[in-house]
mmCIF file of C-alpha atoms in Angstrom:
data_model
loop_
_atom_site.group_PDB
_atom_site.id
_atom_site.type_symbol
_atom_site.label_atom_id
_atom_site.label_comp_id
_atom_site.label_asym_id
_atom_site.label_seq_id
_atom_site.Cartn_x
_atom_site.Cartn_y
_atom_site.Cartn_z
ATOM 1 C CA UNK A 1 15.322 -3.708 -26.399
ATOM 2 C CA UNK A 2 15.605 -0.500 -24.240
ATOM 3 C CA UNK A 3 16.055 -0.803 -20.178
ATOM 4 C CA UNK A 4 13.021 1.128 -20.011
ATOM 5 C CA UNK A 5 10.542 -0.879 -22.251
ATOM 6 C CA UNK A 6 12.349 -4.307 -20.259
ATOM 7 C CA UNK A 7 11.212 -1.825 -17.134
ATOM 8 C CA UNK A 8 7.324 -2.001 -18.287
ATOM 9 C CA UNK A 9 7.388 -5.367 -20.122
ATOM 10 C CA UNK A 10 8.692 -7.690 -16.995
ATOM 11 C CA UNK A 11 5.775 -6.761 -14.019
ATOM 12 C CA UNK A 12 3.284 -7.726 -17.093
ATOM 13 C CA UNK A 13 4.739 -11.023 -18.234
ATOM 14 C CA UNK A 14 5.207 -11.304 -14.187
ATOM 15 C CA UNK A 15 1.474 -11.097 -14.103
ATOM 16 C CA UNK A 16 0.873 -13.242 -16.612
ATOM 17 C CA UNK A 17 3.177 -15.984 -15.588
ATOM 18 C CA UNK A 18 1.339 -15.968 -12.186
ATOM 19 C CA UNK A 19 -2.283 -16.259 -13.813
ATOM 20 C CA UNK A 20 -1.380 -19.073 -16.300
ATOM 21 C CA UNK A 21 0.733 -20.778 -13.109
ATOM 22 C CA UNK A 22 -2.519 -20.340 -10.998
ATOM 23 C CA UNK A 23 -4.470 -21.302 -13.286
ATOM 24 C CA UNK A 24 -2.718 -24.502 -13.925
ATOM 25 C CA UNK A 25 -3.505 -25.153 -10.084
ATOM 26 C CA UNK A 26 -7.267 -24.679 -10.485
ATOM 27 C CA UNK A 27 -7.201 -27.087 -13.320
ATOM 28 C CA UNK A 28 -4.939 -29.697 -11.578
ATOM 29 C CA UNK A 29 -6.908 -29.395 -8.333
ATOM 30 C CA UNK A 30 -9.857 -30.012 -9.831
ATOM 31 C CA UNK A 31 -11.864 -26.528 -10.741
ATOM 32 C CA UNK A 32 -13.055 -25.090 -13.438
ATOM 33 C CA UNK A 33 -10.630 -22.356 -14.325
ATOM 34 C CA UNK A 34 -12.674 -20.195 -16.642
ATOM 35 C CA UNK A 35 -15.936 -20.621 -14.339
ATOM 36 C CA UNK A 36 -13.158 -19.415 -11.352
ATOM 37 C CA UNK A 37 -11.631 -16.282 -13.453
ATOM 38 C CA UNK A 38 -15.456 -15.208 -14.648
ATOM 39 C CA UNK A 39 -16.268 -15.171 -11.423
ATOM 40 C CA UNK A 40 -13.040 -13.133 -9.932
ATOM 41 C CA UNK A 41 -14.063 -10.651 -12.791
ATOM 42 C CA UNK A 42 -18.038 -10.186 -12.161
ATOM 43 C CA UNK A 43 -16.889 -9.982 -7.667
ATOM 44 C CA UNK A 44 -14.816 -7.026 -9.253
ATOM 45 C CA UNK A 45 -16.442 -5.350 -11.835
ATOM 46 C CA UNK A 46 -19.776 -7.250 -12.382
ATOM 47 C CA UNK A 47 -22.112 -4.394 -11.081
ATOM 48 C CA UNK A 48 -22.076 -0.766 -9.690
ATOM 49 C CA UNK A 49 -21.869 -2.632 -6.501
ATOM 50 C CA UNK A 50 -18.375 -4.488 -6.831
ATOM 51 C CA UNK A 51 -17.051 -1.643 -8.930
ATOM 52 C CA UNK A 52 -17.286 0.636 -5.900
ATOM 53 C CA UNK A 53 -15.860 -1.627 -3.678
ATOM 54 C CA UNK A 54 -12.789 -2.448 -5.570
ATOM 55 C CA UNK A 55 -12.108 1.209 -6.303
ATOM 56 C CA UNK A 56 -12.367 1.274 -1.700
ATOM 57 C CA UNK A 57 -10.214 -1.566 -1.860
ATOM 58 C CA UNK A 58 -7.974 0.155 -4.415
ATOM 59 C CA UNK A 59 -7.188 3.929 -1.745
ATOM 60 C CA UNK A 60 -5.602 2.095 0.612
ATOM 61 C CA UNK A 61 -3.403 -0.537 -1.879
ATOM 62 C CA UNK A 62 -2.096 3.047 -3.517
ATOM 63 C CA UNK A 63 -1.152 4.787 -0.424
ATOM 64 C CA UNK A 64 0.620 1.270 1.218
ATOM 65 C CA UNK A 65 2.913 1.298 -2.244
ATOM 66 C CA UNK A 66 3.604 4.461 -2.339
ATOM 67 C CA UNK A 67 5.089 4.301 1.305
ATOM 68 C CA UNK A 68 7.004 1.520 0.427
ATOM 69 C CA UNK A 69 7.910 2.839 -3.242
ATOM 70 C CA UNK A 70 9.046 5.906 -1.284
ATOM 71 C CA UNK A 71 11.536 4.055 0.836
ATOM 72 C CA UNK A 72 12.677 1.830 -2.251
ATOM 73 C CA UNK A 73 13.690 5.274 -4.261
ATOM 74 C CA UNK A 74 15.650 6.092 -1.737
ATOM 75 C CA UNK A 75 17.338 3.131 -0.723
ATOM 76 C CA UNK A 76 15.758 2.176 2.380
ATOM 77 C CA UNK A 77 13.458 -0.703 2.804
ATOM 78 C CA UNK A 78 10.280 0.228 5.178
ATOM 79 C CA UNK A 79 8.554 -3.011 5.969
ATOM 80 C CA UNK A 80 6.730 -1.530 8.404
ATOM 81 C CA UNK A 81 4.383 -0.298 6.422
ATOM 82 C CA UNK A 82 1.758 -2.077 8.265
ATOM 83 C CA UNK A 83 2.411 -0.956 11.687
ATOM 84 C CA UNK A 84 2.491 2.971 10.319
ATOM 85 C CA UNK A 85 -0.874 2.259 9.127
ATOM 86 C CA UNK A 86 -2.528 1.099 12.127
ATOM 87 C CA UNK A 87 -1.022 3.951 14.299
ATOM 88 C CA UNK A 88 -2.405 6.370 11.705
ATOM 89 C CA UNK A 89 -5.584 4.493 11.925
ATOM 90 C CA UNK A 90 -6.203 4.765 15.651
ATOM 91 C CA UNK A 91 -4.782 8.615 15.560
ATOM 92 C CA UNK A 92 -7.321 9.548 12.723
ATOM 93 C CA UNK A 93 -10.352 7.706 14.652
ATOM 94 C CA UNK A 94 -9.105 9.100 17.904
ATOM 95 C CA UNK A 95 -9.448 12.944 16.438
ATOM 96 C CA UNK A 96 -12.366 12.171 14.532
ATOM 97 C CA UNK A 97 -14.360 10.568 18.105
ATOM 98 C CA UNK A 98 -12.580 13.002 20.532
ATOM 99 C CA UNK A 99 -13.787 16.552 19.117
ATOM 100 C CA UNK A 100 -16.676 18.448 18.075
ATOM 101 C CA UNK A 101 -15.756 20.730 15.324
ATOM 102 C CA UNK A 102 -17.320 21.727 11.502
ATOM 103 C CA UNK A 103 -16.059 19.602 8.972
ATOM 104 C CA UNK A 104 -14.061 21.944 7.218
ATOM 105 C CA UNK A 105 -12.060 21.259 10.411
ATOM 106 C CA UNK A 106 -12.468 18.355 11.538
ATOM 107 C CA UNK A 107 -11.526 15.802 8.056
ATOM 108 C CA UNK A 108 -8.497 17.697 7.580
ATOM 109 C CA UNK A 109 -7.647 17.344 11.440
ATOM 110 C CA UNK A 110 -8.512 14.196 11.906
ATOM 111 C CA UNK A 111 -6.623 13.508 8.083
ATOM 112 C CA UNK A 112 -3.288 14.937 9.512
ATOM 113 C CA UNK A 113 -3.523 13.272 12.617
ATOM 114 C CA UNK A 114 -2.841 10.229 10.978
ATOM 115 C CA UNK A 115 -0.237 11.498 8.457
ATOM 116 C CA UNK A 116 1.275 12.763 11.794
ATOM 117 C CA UNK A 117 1.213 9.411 13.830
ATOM 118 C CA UNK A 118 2.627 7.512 10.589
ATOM 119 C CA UNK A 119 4.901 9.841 10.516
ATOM 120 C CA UNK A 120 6.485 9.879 13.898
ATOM 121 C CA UNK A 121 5.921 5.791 13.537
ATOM 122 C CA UNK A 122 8.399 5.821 10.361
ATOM 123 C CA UNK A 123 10.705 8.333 12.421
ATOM 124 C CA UNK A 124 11.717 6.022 14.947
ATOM 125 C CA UNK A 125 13.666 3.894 12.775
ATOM 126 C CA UNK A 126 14.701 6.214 10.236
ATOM 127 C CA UNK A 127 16.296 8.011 13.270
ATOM 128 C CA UNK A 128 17.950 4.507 14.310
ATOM 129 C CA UNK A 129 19.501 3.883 11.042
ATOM 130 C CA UNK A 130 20.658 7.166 10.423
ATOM 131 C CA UNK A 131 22.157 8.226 14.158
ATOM 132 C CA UNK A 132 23.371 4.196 14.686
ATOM 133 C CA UNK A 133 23.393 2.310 11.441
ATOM 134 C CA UNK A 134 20.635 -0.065 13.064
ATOM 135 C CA UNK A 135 18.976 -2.000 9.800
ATOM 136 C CA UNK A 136 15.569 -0.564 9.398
ATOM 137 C CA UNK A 137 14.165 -3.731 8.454
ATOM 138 C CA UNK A 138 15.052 -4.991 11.850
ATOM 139 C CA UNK A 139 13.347 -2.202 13.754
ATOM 140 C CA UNK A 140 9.953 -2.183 11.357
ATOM 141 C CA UNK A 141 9.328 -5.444 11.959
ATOM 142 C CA UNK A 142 9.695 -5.140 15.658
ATOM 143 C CA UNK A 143 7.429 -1.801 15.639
ATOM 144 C CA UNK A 144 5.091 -3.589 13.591
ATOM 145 C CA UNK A 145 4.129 -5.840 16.598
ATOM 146 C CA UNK A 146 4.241 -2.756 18.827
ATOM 147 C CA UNK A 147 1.425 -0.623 16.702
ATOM 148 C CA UNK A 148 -0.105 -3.748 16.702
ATOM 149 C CA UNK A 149 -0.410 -4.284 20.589
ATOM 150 C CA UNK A 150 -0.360 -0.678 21.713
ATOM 151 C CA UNK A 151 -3.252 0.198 19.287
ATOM 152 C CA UNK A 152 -5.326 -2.395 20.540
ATOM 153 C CA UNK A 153 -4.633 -1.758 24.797
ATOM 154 C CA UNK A 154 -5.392 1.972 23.957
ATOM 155 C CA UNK A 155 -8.755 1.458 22.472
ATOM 156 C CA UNK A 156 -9.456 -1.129 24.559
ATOM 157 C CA UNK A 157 -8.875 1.514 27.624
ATOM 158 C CA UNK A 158 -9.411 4.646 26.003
ATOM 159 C CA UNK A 159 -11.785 4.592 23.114
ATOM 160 C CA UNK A 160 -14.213 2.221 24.183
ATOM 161 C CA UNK A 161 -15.880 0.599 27.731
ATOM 162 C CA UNK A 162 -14.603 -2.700 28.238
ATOM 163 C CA UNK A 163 -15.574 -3.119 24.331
ATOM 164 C CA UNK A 164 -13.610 -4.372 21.177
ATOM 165 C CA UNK A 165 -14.081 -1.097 19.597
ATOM 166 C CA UNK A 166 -14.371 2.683 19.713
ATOM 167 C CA UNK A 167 -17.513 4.713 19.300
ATOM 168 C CA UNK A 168 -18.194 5.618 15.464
ATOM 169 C CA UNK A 169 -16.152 8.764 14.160
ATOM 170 C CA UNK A 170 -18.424 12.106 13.903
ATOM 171 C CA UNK A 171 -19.767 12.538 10.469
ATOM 172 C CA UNK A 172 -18.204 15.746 10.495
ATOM 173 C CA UNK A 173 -14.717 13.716 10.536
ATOM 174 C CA UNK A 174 -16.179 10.831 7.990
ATOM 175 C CA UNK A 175 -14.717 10.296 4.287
ATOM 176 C CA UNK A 176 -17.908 8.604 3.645
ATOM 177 C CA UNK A 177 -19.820 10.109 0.457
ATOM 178 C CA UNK A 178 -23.582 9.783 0.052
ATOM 179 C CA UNK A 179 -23.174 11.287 -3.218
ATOM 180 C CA UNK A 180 -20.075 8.028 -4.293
ATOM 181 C CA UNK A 181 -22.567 5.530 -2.290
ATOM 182 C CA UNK A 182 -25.825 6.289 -4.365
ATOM 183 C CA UNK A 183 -23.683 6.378 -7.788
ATOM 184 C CA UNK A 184 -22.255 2.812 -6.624
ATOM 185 C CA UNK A 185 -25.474 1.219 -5.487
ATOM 186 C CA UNK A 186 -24.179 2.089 -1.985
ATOM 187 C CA UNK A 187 -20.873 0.458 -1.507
ATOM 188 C CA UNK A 188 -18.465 1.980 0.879
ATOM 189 C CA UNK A 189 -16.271 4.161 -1.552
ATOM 190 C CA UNK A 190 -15.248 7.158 -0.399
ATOM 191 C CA UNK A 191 -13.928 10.495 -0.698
ATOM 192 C CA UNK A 192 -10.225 8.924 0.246
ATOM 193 C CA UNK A 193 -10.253 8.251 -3.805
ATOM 194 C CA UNK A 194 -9.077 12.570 -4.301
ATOM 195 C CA UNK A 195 -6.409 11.890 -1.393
ATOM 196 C CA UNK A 196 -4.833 8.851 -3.347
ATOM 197 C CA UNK A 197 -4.563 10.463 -6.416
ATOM 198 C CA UNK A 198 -3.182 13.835 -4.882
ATOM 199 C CA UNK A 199 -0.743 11.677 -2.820
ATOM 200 C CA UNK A 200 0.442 10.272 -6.296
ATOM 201 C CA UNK A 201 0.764 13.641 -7.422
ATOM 202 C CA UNK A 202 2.948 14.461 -4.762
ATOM 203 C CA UNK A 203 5.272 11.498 -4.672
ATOM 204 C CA UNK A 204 5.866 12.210 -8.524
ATOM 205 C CA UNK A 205 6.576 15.983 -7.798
ATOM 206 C CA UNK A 206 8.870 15.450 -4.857
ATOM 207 C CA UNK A 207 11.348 12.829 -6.512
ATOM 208 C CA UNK A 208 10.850 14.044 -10.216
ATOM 209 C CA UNK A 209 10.938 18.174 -9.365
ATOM 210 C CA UNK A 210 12.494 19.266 -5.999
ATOM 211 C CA UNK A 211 16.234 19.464 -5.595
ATOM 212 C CA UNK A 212 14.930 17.427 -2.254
ATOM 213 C CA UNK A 213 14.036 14.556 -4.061
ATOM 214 C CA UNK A 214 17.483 14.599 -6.400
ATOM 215 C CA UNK A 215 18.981 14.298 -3.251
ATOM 216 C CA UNK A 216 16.695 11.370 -1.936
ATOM 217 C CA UNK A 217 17.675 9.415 -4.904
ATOM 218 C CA UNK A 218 21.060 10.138 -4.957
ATOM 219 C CA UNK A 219 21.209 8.804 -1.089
ATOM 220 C CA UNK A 220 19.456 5.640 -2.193
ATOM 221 C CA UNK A 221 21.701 5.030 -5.429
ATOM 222 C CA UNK A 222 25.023 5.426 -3.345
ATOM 223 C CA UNK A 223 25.347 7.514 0.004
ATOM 224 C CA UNK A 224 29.326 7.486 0.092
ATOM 225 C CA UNK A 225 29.116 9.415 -3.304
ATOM 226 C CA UNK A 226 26.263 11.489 -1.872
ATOM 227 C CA UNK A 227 27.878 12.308 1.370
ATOM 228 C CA UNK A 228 31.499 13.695 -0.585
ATOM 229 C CA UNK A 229 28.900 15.486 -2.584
ATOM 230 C CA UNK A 230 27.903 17.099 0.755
ATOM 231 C CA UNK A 231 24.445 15.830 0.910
ATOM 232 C CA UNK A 232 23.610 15.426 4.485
ATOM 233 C CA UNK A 233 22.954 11.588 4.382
ATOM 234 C CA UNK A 234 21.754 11.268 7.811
ATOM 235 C CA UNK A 235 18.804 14.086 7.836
ATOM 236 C CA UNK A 236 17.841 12.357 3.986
ATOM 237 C CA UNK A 237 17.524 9.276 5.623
ATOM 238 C CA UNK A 238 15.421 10.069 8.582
ATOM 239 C CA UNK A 239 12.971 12.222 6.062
ATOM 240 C CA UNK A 240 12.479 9.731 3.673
ATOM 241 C CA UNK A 241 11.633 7.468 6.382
ATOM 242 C CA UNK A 242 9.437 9.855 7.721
ATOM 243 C CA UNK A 243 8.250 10.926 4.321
ATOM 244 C CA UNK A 244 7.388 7.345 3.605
ATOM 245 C CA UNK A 245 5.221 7.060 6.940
ATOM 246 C CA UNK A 246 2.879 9.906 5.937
ATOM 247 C CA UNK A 247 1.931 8.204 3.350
ATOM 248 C CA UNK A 248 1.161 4.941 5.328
ATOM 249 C CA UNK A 249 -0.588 6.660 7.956
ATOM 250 C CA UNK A 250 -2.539 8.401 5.524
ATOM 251 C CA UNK A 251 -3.436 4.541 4.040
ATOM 252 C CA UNK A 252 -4.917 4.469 8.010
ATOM 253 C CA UNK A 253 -6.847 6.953 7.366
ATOM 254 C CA UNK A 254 -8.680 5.696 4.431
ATOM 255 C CA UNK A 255 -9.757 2.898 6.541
ATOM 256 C CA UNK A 256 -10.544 4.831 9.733
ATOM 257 C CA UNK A 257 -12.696 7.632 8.114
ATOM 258 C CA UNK A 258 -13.621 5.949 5.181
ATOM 259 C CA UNK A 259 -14.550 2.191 5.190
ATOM 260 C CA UNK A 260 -15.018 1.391 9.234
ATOM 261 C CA UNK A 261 -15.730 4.538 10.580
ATOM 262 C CA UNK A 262 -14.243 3.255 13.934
ATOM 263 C CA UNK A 263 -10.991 1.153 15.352
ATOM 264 C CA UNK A 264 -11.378 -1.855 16.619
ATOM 265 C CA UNK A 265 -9.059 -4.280 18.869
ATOM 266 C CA UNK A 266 -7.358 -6.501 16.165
ATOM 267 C CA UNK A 267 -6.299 -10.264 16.349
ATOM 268 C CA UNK A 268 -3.678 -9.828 13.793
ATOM 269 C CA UNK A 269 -2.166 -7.510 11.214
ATOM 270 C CA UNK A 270 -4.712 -6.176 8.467
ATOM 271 C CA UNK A 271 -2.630 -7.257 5.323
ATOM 272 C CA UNK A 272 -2.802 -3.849 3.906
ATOM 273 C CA UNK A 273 0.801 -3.010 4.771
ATOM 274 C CA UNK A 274 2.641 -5.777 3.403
ATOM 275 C CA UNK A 275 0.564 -5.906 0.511
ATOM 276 C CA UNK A 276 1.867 -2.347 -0.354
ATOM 277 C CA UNK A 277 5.038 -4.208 -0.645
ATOM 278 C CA UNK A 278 3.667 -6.091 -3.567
ATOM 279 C CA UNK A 279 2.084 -3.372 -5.205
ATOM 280 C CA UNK A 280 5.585 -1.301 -5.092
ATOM 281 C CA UNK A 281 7.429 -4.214 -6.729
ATOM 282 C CA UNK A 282 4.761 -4.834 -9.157
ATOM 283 C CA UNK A 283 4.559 -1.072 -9.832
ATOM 284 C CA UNK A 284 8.861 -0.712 -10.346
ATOM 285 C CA UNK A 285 8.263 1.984 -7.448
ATOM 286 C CA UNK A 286 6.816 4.382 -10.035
ATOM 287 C CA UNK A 287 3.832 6.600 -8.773
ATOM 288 C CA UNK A 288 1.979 5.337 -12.131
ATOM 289 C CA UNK A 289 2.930 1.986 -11.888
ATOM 290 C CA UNK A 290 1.715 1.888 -8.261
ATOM 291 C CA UNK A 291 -1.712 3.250 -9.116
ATOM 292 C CA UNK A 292 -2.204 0.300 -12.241
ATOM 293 C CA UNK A 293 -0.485 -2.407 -9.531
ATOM 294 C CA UNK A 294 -3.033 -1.290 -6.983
ATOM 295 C CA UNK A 295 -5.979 -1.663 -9.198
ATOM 296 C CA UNK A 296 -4.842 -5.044 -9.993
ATOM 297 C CA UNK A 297 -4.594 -6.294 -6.680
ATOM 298 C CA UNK A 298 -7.517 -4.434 -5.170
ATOM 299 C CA UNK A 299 -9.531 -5.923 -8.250
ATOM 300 C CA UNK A 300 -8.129 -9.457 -7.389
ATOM 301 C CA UNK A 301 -8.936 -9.144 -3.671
ATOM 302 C CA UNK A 302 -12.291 -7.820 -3.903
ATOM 303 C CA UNK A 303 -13.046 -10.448 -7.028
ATOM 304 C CA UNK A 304 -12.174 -13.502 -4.632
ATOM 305 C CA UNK A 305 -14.431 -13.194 -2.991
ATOM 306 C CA UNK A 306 -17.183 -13.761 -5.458
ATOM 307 C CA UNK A 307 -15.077 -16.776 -6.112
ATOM 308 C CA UNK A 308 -16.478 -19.481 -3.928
ATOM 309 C CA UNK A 309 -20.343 -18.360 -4.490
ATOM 310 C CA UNK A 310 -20.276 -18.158 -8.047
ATOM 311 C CA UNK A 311 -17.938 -20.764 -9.103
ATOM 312 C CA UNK A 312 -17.442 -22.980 -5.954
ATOM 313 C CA UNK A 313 -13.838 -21.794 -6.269
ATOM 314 C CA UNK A 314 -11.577 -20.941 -2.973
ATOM 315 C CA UNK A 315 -10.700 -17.518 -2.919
ATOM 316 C CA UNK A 316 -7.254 -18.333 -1.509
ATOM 317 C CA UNK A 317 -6.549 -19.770 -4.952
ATOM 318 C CA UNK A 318 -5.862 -15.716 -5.799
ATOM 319 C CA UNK A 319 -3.655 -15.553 -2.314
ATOM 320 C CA UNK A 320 -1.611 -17.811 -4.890
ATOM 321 C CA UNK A 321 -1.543 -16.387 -7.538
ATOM 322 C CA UNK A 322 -0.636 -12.751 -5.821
ATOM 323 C CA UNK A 323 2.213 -14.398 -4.414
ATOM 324 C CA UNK A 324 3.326 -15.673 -7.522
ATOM 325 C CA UNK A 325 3.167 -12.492 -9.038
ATOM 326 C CA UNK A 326 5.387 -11.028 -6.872
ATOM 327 C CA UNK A 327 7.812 -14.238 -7.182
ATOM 328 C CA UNK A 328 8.306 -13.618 -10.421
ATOM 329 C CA UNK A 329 8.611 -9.805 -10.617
ATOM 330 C CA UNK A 330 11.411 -10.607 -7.521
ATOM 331 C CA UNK A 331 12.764 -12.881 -10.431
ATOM 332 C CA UNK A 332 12.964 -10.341 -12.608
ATOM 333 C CA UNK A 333 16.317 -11.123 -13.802
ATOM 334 C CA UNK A 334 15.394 -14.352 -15.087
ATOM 335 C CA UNK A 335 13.141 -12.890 -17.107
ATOM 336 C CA UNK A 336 15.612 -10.698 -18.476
ATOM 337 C CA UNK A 337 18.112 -13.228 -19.338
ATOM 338 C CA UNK A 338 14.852 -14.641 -21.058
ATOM 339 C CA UNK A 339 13.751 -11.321 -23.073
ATOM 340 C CA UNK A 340 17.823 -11.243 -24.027
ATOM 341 C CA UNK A 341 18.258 -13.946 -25.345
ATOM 342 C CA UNK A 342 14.816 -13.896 -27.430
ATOM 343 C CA UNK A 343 16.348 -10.326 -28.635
ATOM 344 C CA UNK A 344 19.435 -12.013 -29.628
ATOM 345 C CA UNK A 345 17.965 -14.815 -31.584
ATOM 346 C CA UNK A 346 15.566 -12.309 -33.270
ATOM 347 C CA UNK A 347 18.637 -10.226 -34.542
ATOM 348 C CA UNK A 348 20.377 -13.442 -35.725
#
C-alpha cells in the first residue's frame, strides 16, 4: 500500500477507533449508545437550525487548523493558536465599535485588523526563534496567557464602563447575514463561511504554487540543507510564523463579527485554538483535510449538545472521544505497523 493512501486511510481508522472506544464507554457506563449517537447526529444535522450552527461552528475550526497546519508544513509548532485568536478578536471588535464608516469599508477594516493583530501576535515568537533559537512552543504558551489577560484589562478599561463586555460592533462591520439566518431558520451562520474557504484557497496556493512556499517547506523538512541552499532560514521562519497568525486572527474574527458581535472579559481560554491543533493532525496538515477534520469536529461539538436533552447522555462523553481521536492519529505509527503487517499477510 502507497504512503499516500496509508496518508488518507490512518486519520479515518483514527476516527473510527475513537467512536467504537467511546462508544464502549457509553455502554460500560451505563447509556444507551445508539440513543447517544442519534442524538449527536439530529444536535448536528437534525434541522435547518443545527445545520447552520455547525457550519458557524465549522469557520472558526478551519481557520484554527490551518494556522496550526501552516506552522506544521514548515516545521514550526504554533501552539499559540489560541492566544492569536483572541488578540485578533478584540482588534476586529475594537475597529468594528470604534469607527463610523460604509461597509464596503468597514468589514474589510475591521477583517484586517484582526489578521493584523494575529499577525504581529505570531511575530513575536517567530522573531524569538529565529534571531535567538528560543523554542516557540515555550513562548506561545506564555503569550497565550498574555492575550488572555491583556484582552480582558483592555476591554474592561477601554471598550466597555466598568462592564464585562464591549458595546455591539456596527452592523456596517458585522459578518452576520439575514439572507444565511432566514435560509437556516435563523441560526448565527455567517458570511465568515466565503473567508474560510478563500483562506483554504490560499494556504493551498502558497505552499503548492509560490517559490515562497517551496522554500517554507524546505525550511521545515531540514533548515541546515535549506540554509547551504541559501534560503534565508531566519526571515522563513519569522513569516511562517507570522503567516500562520493571520490565519488565527482571522479565526478571531469569525467570532467577533460573526457569532458575538462583541468581546467580552473571559474566565478562561475559548478552546478554539487548541482545538485547531486537533483538526491539523486529524487533517495530515492538508488544506482539504483540514476543511473535512473541521466539519467533523464542529459537527461533534455542536451535536453534544443535543446529547443530554435527547438521550440523557453527557456531552463530555464526545470531549472523549475527540481526544481519542487525536490519540490515535498521534499513534499513527502503530497503526502503520498494523496496516503493514495486514499488507504482508495479504501478499503471503
Amino acid at each position: 500500500m502507497s504512503n499516500r493512501m496509508q496518508n488518507i486511510l490512518i486519520p479515518i481508522i483514527a476516527v473510527l477507533l475513537g467512536i467504537i472506544v467511546g462508544t464502549i464507554l457509553m455502554i460500560v457506563t451505563g447509556y444507551d449508545a445508539v440513543a447517544g449517537f442519534i442524538a449527536l447526529w439530529n444536535g448536528a444535522f437534525g434541522d435547518v437550525y443545527f445545520l447552520g450552527e455547525t457550519i458557524r461552528q465549522i469557520i472558526p475550526y478551519i481557520l484554527a487548523g490551518l494556522a496550526v497546519a501552516f506552522a506544521f508544513k514548515t516545521g514550526l509548532f504554533n501552539i499559540g493558536v489560541e492566544g492569536q485568536l483572541i488578540v485578533g478578536w478584540l482588534a476586529a471588535v475594537w475597529v468594528g465599535v470604534a469607527f463610523e464608516l460604509p461597509k464596503i469599508i468597514h468589514l474589510p477594516l475591521a477583517v484586517l485588523a484582526a489578521a493584523l493583530a494575529g499577525a504581529f501576535w505570531a511575530f513575536i515568537p517567530g522573531f524569538l526563534k529565529a534571531q535567538y533559537r528560543v523554542h516557540e512552543v515555550i513562548v506561545t504558551i506564555m503569550l497565550n496567557y498574555t492575550a488572555l489577560h491583556i484582552t480582558n484589562y483592555i476591554i474592561r478599561t477601554k471598550l466597555s464602563e466598568g462592564s464585562d463586555s464591549s458595546d455591539p460592533i456596527a452592523e456596517t462591520a458585522s459578518l452576520r447575514s439575514p439572507l444565511l439566518e432566514s435560509l437556516t431558520d435563523y441560526s448565527r451562520m455567517h458570511w465568515g463561511i466565503v473567508i474560510a474557504i478563500i483562506a483554504v484557497i490560499i494556504m493551498w496556493f502558497i505552499l503548492e504554487k509560490t517559490t515562497r512556499g517551496f522554500e517554507l517547506k524546505a525550511v521545515g523538512l531540514n533548515q541546515h540543507a535549506s540554509n547551504y541552499a541559501g534560503v534565508n532560514v531566519k526571515k522563513n521562519i519569522i513569516l511562517s510564523m507570522v503567516i500562520s497568525g493571520v490565519f488565527a486572527g482571522l479565526a478571531g474574527a469569525m467570532e467577533g463579527l460573526g457569532t458575538f458581535g462583541y468581546a467580552a472579559v473571559k474566565s478562561g481560554f475559548t478552546g478554539v485554538g487548541f482545538d485547531g491543533i486537533a483538526v491539523a493532525l486529524l487533517g495530515s496538515n492538508s488544506p482539504i483535510g483540514i476543511v473535512l477534520a473541521a466539519i467533523l469536529f464542529g459537527s461533534l461539538k455542536v451535536g453534544a449538545l443535543n446529547m443530554p436533552l435527547e438521550a440523557g447522555v453527557p456531552n463530555e462523553l464526545v470531549d472523549i472521544i475527540i481526544a481519542l481521536i487525536v490519540f490515535f492519529v498521534a499513534s499513527s505509527y502503530m497503526i502503520r505497523l498494523l496496516i503493514r503487517k495486514i499488507n504482508k499477510k495479504g501478499v503471503k
